[in-house]
């Protein structure tokens, strides 16, 4: 795993992925998007014993302050479309990753940064974190799924307002709106993200995969989420973990899941 803009450490089953462009407030340039693609399409799958991924930003100021504005100028319509598609593909890889991905939002999460946090399954915000989609200030709209996921998470009323006003909200407002799962003291984001992943890792891994896929199915086009859930439920029934979970309950002991 050789990256220019990502730092990856792997400890006790958890990959800590840090966007490492602190001088540019961790803005997502093309190289970083490519490296995220490399990690979530290949490298993460090669980490033996992986139970989850934490995504954060280097330094104390920013999670990710957006797409890298220095790369925008002179972008043609077709190049812009290609770039948006590339970014969306990467963020879908994150959203569909079969193990929990938690954003530890340690500062500004603006534009593409807010979109990156939204592509993760869960979000823990430090109390100094700030969220917003200020693309209209630049004559743009979000290109990495922001117009869709923001509506999914906070509803059309507030999403319309944030997308059209470019207002930036703090961590507590983001929490009240349902954009983040937890607000913690600054500096404690990773610890909380780790605790969430460890809790999830004590459950049946195949069931967790099916939860992720089934919840995503609610938002997928041309997919009946209820039908998808029935199929996923059936698939869980054929696992050893289901037998173990039910047996452990009846024997009044803790289940020992094997992910089989
Ligand atoms: N891109 C590049 N550099 C950035 C940056 C960004 N998004 N944000 C900050 N920086 C750089 C600054 O230029 C500055 O660099 P130097 O001048 O030191 O070389 C350094 O980071 C520190 O930033 P500031 O000096 O501005 O720090 P402040 O504390 O004063 O302000 C701030 C922090 C976060 C409020 C401010 O930096 C800011 O407003 N940043 C821009 C926020 C923003 O508008 N982000 C972009 C949102 S739009 C697309 C797909 C997706 C998107 C676009 C296109 N296609 C497919 C084509 C998404 C777009 C967005 O994300």
PDB file of N, CA, C and O in Angstrom, residues 23-81:
ATOM      1  N   UNK A  23      -1.788  20.826   4.587  1.00  0.00           N
ATOM      2  CA  UNK A  23      -1.578  22.222   4.144  1.00  0.00           C
ATOM      3  C   UNK A  23      -2.720  22.704   3.264  1.00  0.00           C
ATOM      4  O   UNK A  23      -2.983  23.904   3.180  1.00  0.00           O
ATOM      5  N   UNK A  24      -3.378  21.793   2.557  1.00  0.00           N
ATOM      6  CA  UNK A  24      -4.529  22.166   1.717  1.00  0.00           C
ATOM      7  C   UNK A  24      -5.826  21.754   2.413  1.00  0.00           C
ATOM      8  O   UNK A  24      -6.851  21.527   1.755  1.00  0.00           O
ATOM      9  N   UNK A  25      -5.770  21.677   3.709  1.00  0.00           N
ATOM     10  CA  UNK A  25      -6.928  21.256   4.516  1.00  0.00           C
ATOM     11  C   UNK A  25      -7.535  19.942   3.991  1.00  0.00           C
ATOM     12  O   UNK A  25      -8.749  19.756   3.974  1.00  0.00           O
ATOM     13  N   UNK A  26      -6.628  19.075   3.560  1.00  0.00           N
ATOM     14  CA  UNK A  26      -6.991  17.714   3.129  1.00  0.00           C
ATOM     15  C   UNK A  26      -7.960  17.690   1.934  1.00  0.00           C
ATOM     16  O   UNK A  26      -8.743  16.740   1.782  1.00  0.00           O
ATOM     17  N   UNK A  27      -7.885  18.744   1.126  1.00  0.00           N
ATOM     18  CA  UNK A  27      -8.771  18.798  -0.054  1.00  0.00           C
ATOM     19  C   UNK A  27      -8.532  17.573  -0.943  1.00  0.00           C
ATOM     20  O   UNK A  27      -7.409  17.092  -1.087  1.00  0.00           O
ATOM     21  N   UNK A  28      -9.617  17.102  -1.529  1.00  0.00           N
ATOM     22  CA  UNK A  28      -9.558  15.887  -2.350  1.00  0.00           C
ATOM     23  C   UNK A  28      -9.136  16.235  -3.768  1.00  0.00           C
ATOM     24  O   UNK A  28      -9.951  16.740  -4.551  1.00  0.00           O
ATOM     25  N   UNK A  29      -7.873  15.989  -4.100  1.00  0.00           N
ATOM     26  CA  UNK A  29      -7.467  16.146  -5.505  1.00  0.00           C
ATOM     27  C   UNK A  29      -7.625  14.802  -6.214  1.00  0.00           C
ATOM     28  O   UNK A  29      -8.001  13.792  -5.605  1.00  0.00           O
ATOM     29  N   UNK A  30      -7.335  14.800  -7.521  1.00  0.00           N
ATOM     30  CA  UNK A  30      -7.555  13.582  -8.311  1.00  0.00           C
ATOM     31  C   UNK A  30      -6.737  12.417  -7.769  1.00  0.00           C
ATOM     32  O   UNK A  30      -7.211  11.278  -7.697  1.00  0.00           O
ATOM     33  N   UNK A  31      -5.506  12.720  -7.366  1.00  0.00           N
ATOM     34  CA  UNK A  31      -4.638  11.662  -6.822  1.00  0.00           C
ATOM     35  C   UNK A  31      -5.267  11.020  -5.578  1.00  0.00           C
ATOM     36  O   UNK A  31      -5.251   9.795  -5.415  1.00  0.00           O
ATOM     37  N   UNK A  32      -5.829  11.851  -4.720  1.00  0.00           N
ATOM     38  CA  UNK A  32      -6.428  11.321  -3.476  1.00  0.00           C
ATOM     39  C   UNK A  32      -7.656  10.463  -3.799  1.00  0.00           C
ATOM     40  O   UNK A  32      -7.860   9.404  -3.200  1.00  0.00           O
ATOM     41  N   UNK A  33      -8.447  10.932  -4.755  1.00  0.00           N
ATOM     42  CA  UNK A  33      -9.622  10.136  -5.166  1.00  0.00           C
ATOM     43  C   UNK A  33      -9.154   8.781  -5.709  1.00  0.00           C
ATOM     44  O   UNK A  33      -9.719   7.734  -5.386  1.00  0.00           O
ATOM     45  N   UNK A  34      -8.068   8.798  -6.509  1.00  0.00           N
ATOM     46  CA  UNK A  34      -7.543   7.531  -7.040  1.00  0.00           C
ATOM     47  C   UNK A  34      -7.063   6.614  -5.922  1.00  0.00           C
ATOM     48  O   UNK A  34      -7.253   5.396  -5.971  1.00  0.00           O
ATOM     49  N   UNK A  35      -6.434   7.220  -4.921  1.00  0.00           N
ATOM     50  CA  UNK A  35      -5.915   6.395  -3.819  1.00  0.00           C
ATOM     51  C   UNK A  35      -7.063   5.834  -2.974  1.00  0.00           C
ATOM     52  O   UNK A  35      -7.000   4.695  -2.500  1.00  0.00           O
ATOM     53  N   UNK A  36      -8.123   6.624  -2.810  1.00  0.00           N
ATOM     54  CA  UNK A  36      -9.298   6.092  -2.097  1.00  0.00           C
ATOM     55  C   UNK A  36      -9.884   4.915  -2.883  1.00  0.00           C
ATOM     56  O   UNK A  36     -10.314   3.911  -2.301  1.00  0.00           O
ATOM     57  N   UNK A  37      -9.883   5.063  -4.206  1.00  0.00           N
ATOM     58  CA  UNK A  37     -10.370   3.966  -5.051  1.00  0.00           C
ATOM     59  C   UNK A  37      -9.517   2.717  -4.833  1.00  0.00           C
ATOM     60  O   UNK A  37     -10.030   1.617  -4.623  1.00  0.00           O
ATOM     61  N   UNK A  38      -8.218   2.900  -4.864  1.00  0.00           N
ATOM     62  CA  UNK A  38      -7.291   1.774  -4.666  1.00  0.00           C
ATOM     63  C   UNK A  38      -7.545   1.100  -3.311  1.00  0.00           C
ATOM     64  O   UNK A  38      -7.592  -0.132  -3.207  1.00  0.00           O
ATOM     65  N   UNK A  39      -7.740   1.906  -2.282  1.00  0.00           N
ATOM     66  CA  UNK A  39      -7.940   1.329  -0.945  1.00  0.00           C
ATOM     67  C   UNK A  39      -9.260   0.569  -0.865  1.00  0.00           C
ATOM     68  O   UNK A  39      -9.302  -0.583  -0.437  1.00  0.00           O
ATOM     69  N   UNK A  40     -10.359   1.222  -1.291  1.00  0.00           N
ATOM     70  CA  UNK A  40     -11.667   0.604  -1.072  1.00  0.00           C
ATOM     71  C   UNK A  40     -12.042  -0.450  -2.123  1.00  0.00           C
ATOM     72  O   UNK A  40     -13.013  -1.173  -1.938  1.00  0.00           O
ATOM     73  N   UNK A  41     -11.276  -0.506  -3.231  1.00  0.00           N
ATOM     74  CA  UNK A  41     -11.577  -1.559  -4.203  1.00  0.00           C
ATOM     75  C   UNK A  41     -10.654  -2.751  -4.016  1.00  0.00           C
ATOM     76  O   UNK A  41     -11.005  -3.867  -4.370  1.00  0.00           O
ATOM     77  N   UNK A  42      -9.454  -2.533  -3.471  1.00  0.00           N
ATOM     78  CA  UNK A  42      -8.485  -3.640  -3.387  1.00  0.00           C
ATOM     79  C   UNK A  42      -7.807  -3.782  -2.040  1.00  0.00           C
ATOM     80  O   UNK A  42      -7.936  -4.801  -1.371  1.00  0.00           O
ATOM     81  N   UNK A  43      -7.083  -2.735  -1.653  1.00  0.00           N
ATOM     82  CA  UNK A  43      -6.170  -2.908  -0.514  1.00  0.00           C
ATOM     83  C   UNK A  43      -6.899  -3.288   0.776  1.00  0.00           C
ATOM     84  O   UNK A  43      -6.413  -4.111   1.548  1.00  0.00           O
ATOM     85  N   UNK A  44      -8.062  -2.689   0.993  1.00  0.00           N
ATOM     86  CA  UNK A  44      -8.793  -2.998   2.236  1.00  0.00           C
ATOM     87  C   UNK A  44      -9.204  -4.468   2.273  1.00  0.00           C
ATOM     88  O   UNK A  44      -9.254  -5.081   3.342  1.00  0.00           O
ATOM     89  N   UNK A  45      -9.483  -5.024   1.093  1.00  0.00           N
ATOM     90  CA  UNK A  45      -9.906  -6.432   1.033  1.00  0.00           C
ATOM     91  C   UNK A  45      -8.746  -7.379   1.343  1.00  0.00           C
ATOM     92  O   UNK A  45      -8.950  -8.546   1.646  1.00  0.00           O
ATOM     93  N   UNK A  46      -7.519  -6.863   1.247  1.00  0.00           N
ATOM     94  CA  UNK A  46      -6.356  -7.713   1.532  1.00  0.00           C
ATOM     95  C   UNK A  46      -5.897  -7.630   2.982  1.00  0.00           C
ATOM     96  O   UNK A  46      -4.920  -8.264   3.356  1.00  0.00           O
ATOM     97  N   UNK A  47      -6.584  -6.820   3.782  1.00  0.00           N
ATOM     98  CA  UNK A  47      -6.183  -6.695   5.189  1.00  0.00           C
ATOM     99  C   UNK A  47      -6.826  -7.835   5.982  1.00  0.00           C
ATOM    100  O   UNK A  47      -8.037  -7.824   6.236  1.00  0.00           O
ATOM    101  N   UNK A  48      -6.021  -8.785   6.346  1.00  0.00           N
ATOM    102  CA  UNK A  48      -6.570  -9.958   7.030  1.00  0.00           C
ATOM    103  C   UNK A  48      -7.061  -9.586   8.435  1.00  0.00           C
ATOM    104  O   UNK A  48      -6.352  -8.907   9.189  1.00  0.00           O
ATOM    105  N   UNK A  49      -8.268 -10.000   8.758  1.00  0.00           N
ATOM    106  CA  UNK A  49      -8.810  -9.723  10.088  1.00  0.00           C
ATOM    107  C   UNK A  49      -9.429  -8.337  10.211  1.00  0.00           C
ATOM    108  O   UNK A  49      -9.740  -7.883  11.316  1.00  0.00           O
ATOM    109  N   UNK A  50      -9.637  -7.680   9.070  1.00  0.00           N
ATOM    110  CA  UNK A  50     -10.218  -6.326   9.118  1.00  0.00           C
ATOM    111  C   UNK A  50     -11.635  -6.367   9.700  1.00  0.00           C
ATOM    112  O   UNK A  50     -12.463  -7.177   9.270  1.00  0.00           O
ATOM    113  N   UNK A  51     -11.905  -5.512  10.682  1.00  0.00           N
ATOM    114  CA  UNK A  51     -13.276  -5.442  11.216  1.00  0.00           C
ATOM    115  C   UNK A  51     -13.951  -4.107  10.875  1.00  0.00           C
ATOM    116  O   UNK A  51     -15.161  -3.971  11.033  1.00  0.00           O
ATOM    117  N   UNK A  52     -13.202  -3.140  10.411  1.00  0.00           N
ATOM    118  CA  UNK A  52     -13.820  -1.866  10.037  1.00  0.00           C
ATOM    119  C   UNK A  52     -12.764  -0.839   9.678  1.00  0.00           C
ATOM    120  O   UNK A  52     -11.564  -1.057   9.873  1.00  0.00           O
ATOM    121  N   UNK A  53     -13.251   0.274   9.119  1.00  0.00           N
ATOM    122  CA  UNK A  53     -12.349   1.334   8.650  1.00  0.00           C
ATOM    123  C   UNK A  53     -12.795   2.662   9.264  1.00  0.00           C
ATOM    124  O   UNK A  53     -13.997   2.952   9.323  1.00  0.00           O
ATOM    125  N   UNK A  54     -11.822   3.428   9.716  1.00  0.00           N
ATOM    126  CA  UNK A  54     -12.097   4.798  10.169  1.00  0.00           C
ATOM    127  C   UNK A  54     -11.470   5.742   9.147  1.00  0.00           C
ATOM    128  O   UNK A  54     -10.314   5.566   8.752  1.00  0.00           O
ATOM    129  N   UNK A  55     -12.243   6.733   8.725  1.00  0.00           N
ATOM    130  CA  UNK A  55     -11.720   7.740   7.782  1.00  0.00           C
ATOM    131  C   UNK A  55     -11.634   9.066   8.531  1.00  0.00           C
ATOM    132  O   UNK A  55     -12.617   9.503   9.154  1.00  0.00           O
ATOM    133  N   UNK A  56     -10.477   9.694   8.475  1.00  0.00           N
ATOM    134  CA  UNK A  56     -10.325  10.991   9.147  1.00  0.00           C
ATOM    135  C   UNK A  56      -9.391  11.892   8.333  1.00  0.00           C
ATOM    136  O   UNK A  56      -8.917  11.511   7.270  1.00  0.00           O
ATOM    137  N   UNK A  57      -9.184  13.116   8.824  1.00  0.00           N
ATOM    138  CA  UNK A  57      -8.304  14.058   8.129  1.00  0.00           C
ATOM    139  C   UNK A  57      -7.093  14.393   8.991  1.00  0.00           C
ATOM    140  O   UNK A  57      -7.174  14.402  10.228  1.00  0.00           O
ATOM    141  N   UNK A  58      -5.966  14.685   8.337  1.00  0.00           N
ATOM    142  CA  UNK A  58      -4.748  15.017   9.084  1.00  0.00           C
ATOM    143  C   UNK A  58      -4.880  16.395   9.738  1.00  0.00           C
ATOM    144  O   UNK A  58      -5.507  17.305   9.179  1.00  0.00           O
ATOM    145  N   UNK A  59      -4.272  16.547  10.907  1.00  0.00           N
ATOM    146  CA  UNK A  59      -4.278  17.833  11.592  1.00  0.00           C
ATOM    147  C   UNK A  59      -5.556  18.049  12.391  1.00  0.00           C
ATOM    148  O   UNK A  59      -6.417  17.180  12.450  1.00  0.00           O
ATOM    149  N   UNK A  60      -5.625  19.246  12.971  1.00  0.00           N
ATOM    150  CA  UNK A  60      -6.763  19.505  13.866  1.00  0.00           C
ATOM    151  C   UNK A  60      -7.832  20.376  13.233  1.00  0.00           C
ATOM    152  O   UNK A  60      -8.879  20.608  13.823  1.00  0.00           O
ATOM    153  N   UNK A  61      -7.556  20.867  12.026  1.00  0.00           N
ATOM    154  CA  UNK A  61      -8.460  21.883  11.481  1.00  0.00           C
ATOM    155  C   UNK A  61      -9.526  21.309  10.547  1.00  0.00           C
ATOM    156  O   UNK A  61     -10.650  21.791  10.525  1.00  0.00           O
ATOM    157  N   UNK A  62      -9.124  20.324   9.774  1.00  0.00           N
ATOM    158  CA  UNK A  62     -10.055  19.868   8.732  1.00  0.00           C
ATOM    159  C   UNK A  62     -10.148  18.348   8.674  1.00  0.00           C
ATOM    160  O   UNK A  62      -9.146  17.651   8.840  1.00  0.00           O
ATOM    161  N   UNK A  63     -11.357  17.902   8.438  1.00  0.00           N
ATOM    162  CA  UNK A  63     -11.569  16.523   7.966  1.00  0.00           C
ATOM    163  C   UNK A  63     -11.163  16.565   6.486  1.00  0.00           C
ATOM    164  O   UNK A  63     -10.077  16.141   6.135  1.00  0.00           O
ATOM    165  N   UNK A  64     -11.989  17.206   5.671  1.00  0.00           N
ATOM    166  CA  UNK A  64     -11.664  17.462   4.264  1.00  0.00           C
ATOM    167  C   UNK A  64     -12.417  18.734   3.871  1.00  0.00           C
ATOM    168  O   UNK A  64     -13.639  18.786   3.981  1.00  0.00           O
ATOM    169  N   UNK A  65     -11.679  19.764   3.429  1.00  0.00           N
ATOM    170  CA  UNK A  65     -12.320  21.055   3.114  1.00  0.00           C
ATOM    171  C   UNK A  65     -12.839  21.105   1.691  1.00  0.00           C
ATOM    172  O   UNK A  65     -12.918  22.172   1.086  1.00  0.00           O
ATOM    173  N   UNK A  66     -13.151  19.955   1.124  1.00  0.00           N
ATOM    174  CA  UNK A  66     -13.779  19.943  -0.200  1.00  0.00           C
ATOM    175  C   UNK A  66     -12.920  19.302  -1.255  1.00  0.00           C
ATOM    176  O   UNK A  66     -11.816  18.817  -0.982  1.00  0.00           O
ATOM    177  N   UNK A  67     -13.466  19.301  -2.464  1.00  0.00           N
ATOM    178  CA  UNK A  67     -12.645  18.918  -3.608  1.00  0.00           C
ATOM    179  C   UNK A  67     -11.575  19.991  -3.770  1.00  0.00           C
ATOM    180  O   UNK A  67     -11.751  21.128  -3.314  1.00  0.00           O
ATOM    181  N   UNK A  68     -10.467  19.623  -4.414  1.00  0.00           N
ATOM    182  CA  UNK A  68      -9.350  20.572  -4.534  1.00  0.00           C
ATOM    183  C   UNK A  68      -9.678  21.622  -5.595  1.00  0.00           C
ATOM    184  O   UNK A  68      -9.678  21.327  -6.797  1.00  0.00           O
ATOM    185  N   UNK A  69      -9.909  22.851  -5.116  1.00  0.00           N
ATOM    186  CA  UNK A  69     -10.380  23.920  -6.006  1.00  0.00           C
ATOM    187  C   UNK A  69      -9.315  24.279  -7.052  1.00  0.00           C
ATOM    188  O   UNK A  69      -9.644  24.725  -8.148  1.00  0.00           O
ATOM    189  N   UNK A  70      -8.049  24.012  -6.727  1.00  0.00           N
ATOM    190  CA  UNK A  70      -6.994  24.364  -7.703  1.00  0.00           C
ATOM    191  C   UNK A  70      -7.101  23.512  -8.968  1.00  0.00           C
ATOM    192  O   UNK A  70      -6.532  23.869  -9.999  1.00  0.00           O
ATOM    193  N   UNK A  71      -7.800  22.410  -8.903  1.00  0.00           N
ATOM    194  CA  UNK A  71      -7.928  21.538 -10.090  1.00  0.00           C
ATOM    195  C   UNK A  71      -9.186  21.831 -10.914  1.00  0.00           C
ATOM    196  O   UNK A  71      -9.435  21.181 -11.917  1.00  0.00           O
ATOM    197  N   UNK A  72     -10.005  22.798 -10.457  1.00  0.00           N
ATOM    198  CA  UNK A  72     -11.289  23.034 -11.130  1.00  0.00           C
ATOM    199  C   UNK A  72     -11.210  23.891 -12.375  1.00  0.00           C
ATOM    200  O   UNK A  72     -11.983  23.718 -13.305  1.00  0.00           O
ATOM    201  N   UNK A  73     -10.277  24.869 -12.349  1.00  0.00           N
ATOM    202  CA  UNK A  73     -10.356  25.906 -13.393  1.00  0.00           C
ATOM    203  C   UNK A  73     -10.188  25.343 -14.784  1.00  0.00           C
ATOM    204  O   UNK A  73      -9.334  24.475 -15.012  1.00  0.00           O
ATOM    205  N   UNK A  74     -11.016  25.816 -15.691  1.00  0.00           N
ATOM    206  CA  UNK A  74     -10.892  25.391 -17.082  1.00  0.00           C
ATOM    207  C   UNK A  74     -11.457  24.014 -17.353  1.00  0.00           C
ATOM    208  O   UNK A  74     -11.220  23.449 -18.428  1.00  0.00           O
ATOM    209  N   UNK A  75     -12.176  23.480 -16.402  1.00  0.00           N
ATOM    210  CA  UNK A  75     -12.745  22.144 -16.585  1.00  0.00           C
ATOM    211  C   UNK A  75     -13.900  22.205 -17.585  1.00  0.00           C
ATOM    212  O   UNK A  75     -14.824  22.998 -17.422  1.00  0.00           O
ATOM    213  N   UNK A  76     -13.852  21.382 -18.613  1.00  0.00           N
ATOM    214  CA  UNK A  76     -14.949  21.379 -19.590  1.00  0.00           C
ATOM    215  C   UNK A  76     -16.117  20.574 -19.025  1.00  0.00           C
ATOM    216  O   UNK A  76     -15.956  19.833 -18.043  1.00  0.00           O
ATOM    217  N   UNK A  77     -17.279  20.708 -19.686  1.00  0.00           N
ATOM    218  CA  UNK A  77     -18.462  19.976 -19.208  1.00  0.00           C
ATOM    219  C   UNK A  77     -18.194  18.475 -19.210  1.00  0.00           C
ATOM    220  O   UNK A  77     -18.523  17.770 -18.251  1.00  0.00           O
ATOM    221  N   UNK A  78     -17.562  17.981 -20.268  1.00  0.00           N
ATOM    222  CA  UNK A  78     -17.398  16.520 -20.323  1.00  0.00           C
ATOM    223  C   UNK A  78     -16.334  16.058 -19.334  1.00  0.00           C
ATOM    224  O   UNK A  78     -16.484  15.013 -18.690  1.00  0.00           O
ATOM    225  N   UNK A  79     -15.269  16.851 -19.156  1.00  0.00           N
ATOM    226  CA  UNK A  79     -14.254  16.465 -18.156  1.00  0.00           C
ATOM    227  C   UNK A  79     -14.862  16.511 -16.756  1.00  0.00           C
ATOM    228  O   UNK A  79     -14.595  15.642 -15.910  1.00  0.00           O
ATOM    229  N   UNK A  80     -15.708  17.526 -16.506  1.00  0.00           N
ATOM    230  CA  UNK A  80     -16.383  17.639 -15.204  1.00  0.00           C
ATOM    231  C   UNK A  80     -17.269  16.432 -14.933  1.00  0.00           C
ATOM    232  O   UNK A  80     -17.277  15.884 -13.838  1.00  0.00           O
ATOM    233  N   UNK A  81     -17.995  16.019 -15.981  1.00  0.00           N
ATOM    234  CA  UNK A  81     -18.871  14.845 -15.835  1.00  0.00           C
ATOM    235  C   UNK A  81     -18.060  13.595 -15.515  1.00  0.00           C
ATOM    236  O   UNK A  81     -18.425  12.804 -14.635  1.00  0.00           O
TER     237      UNK A  81
END
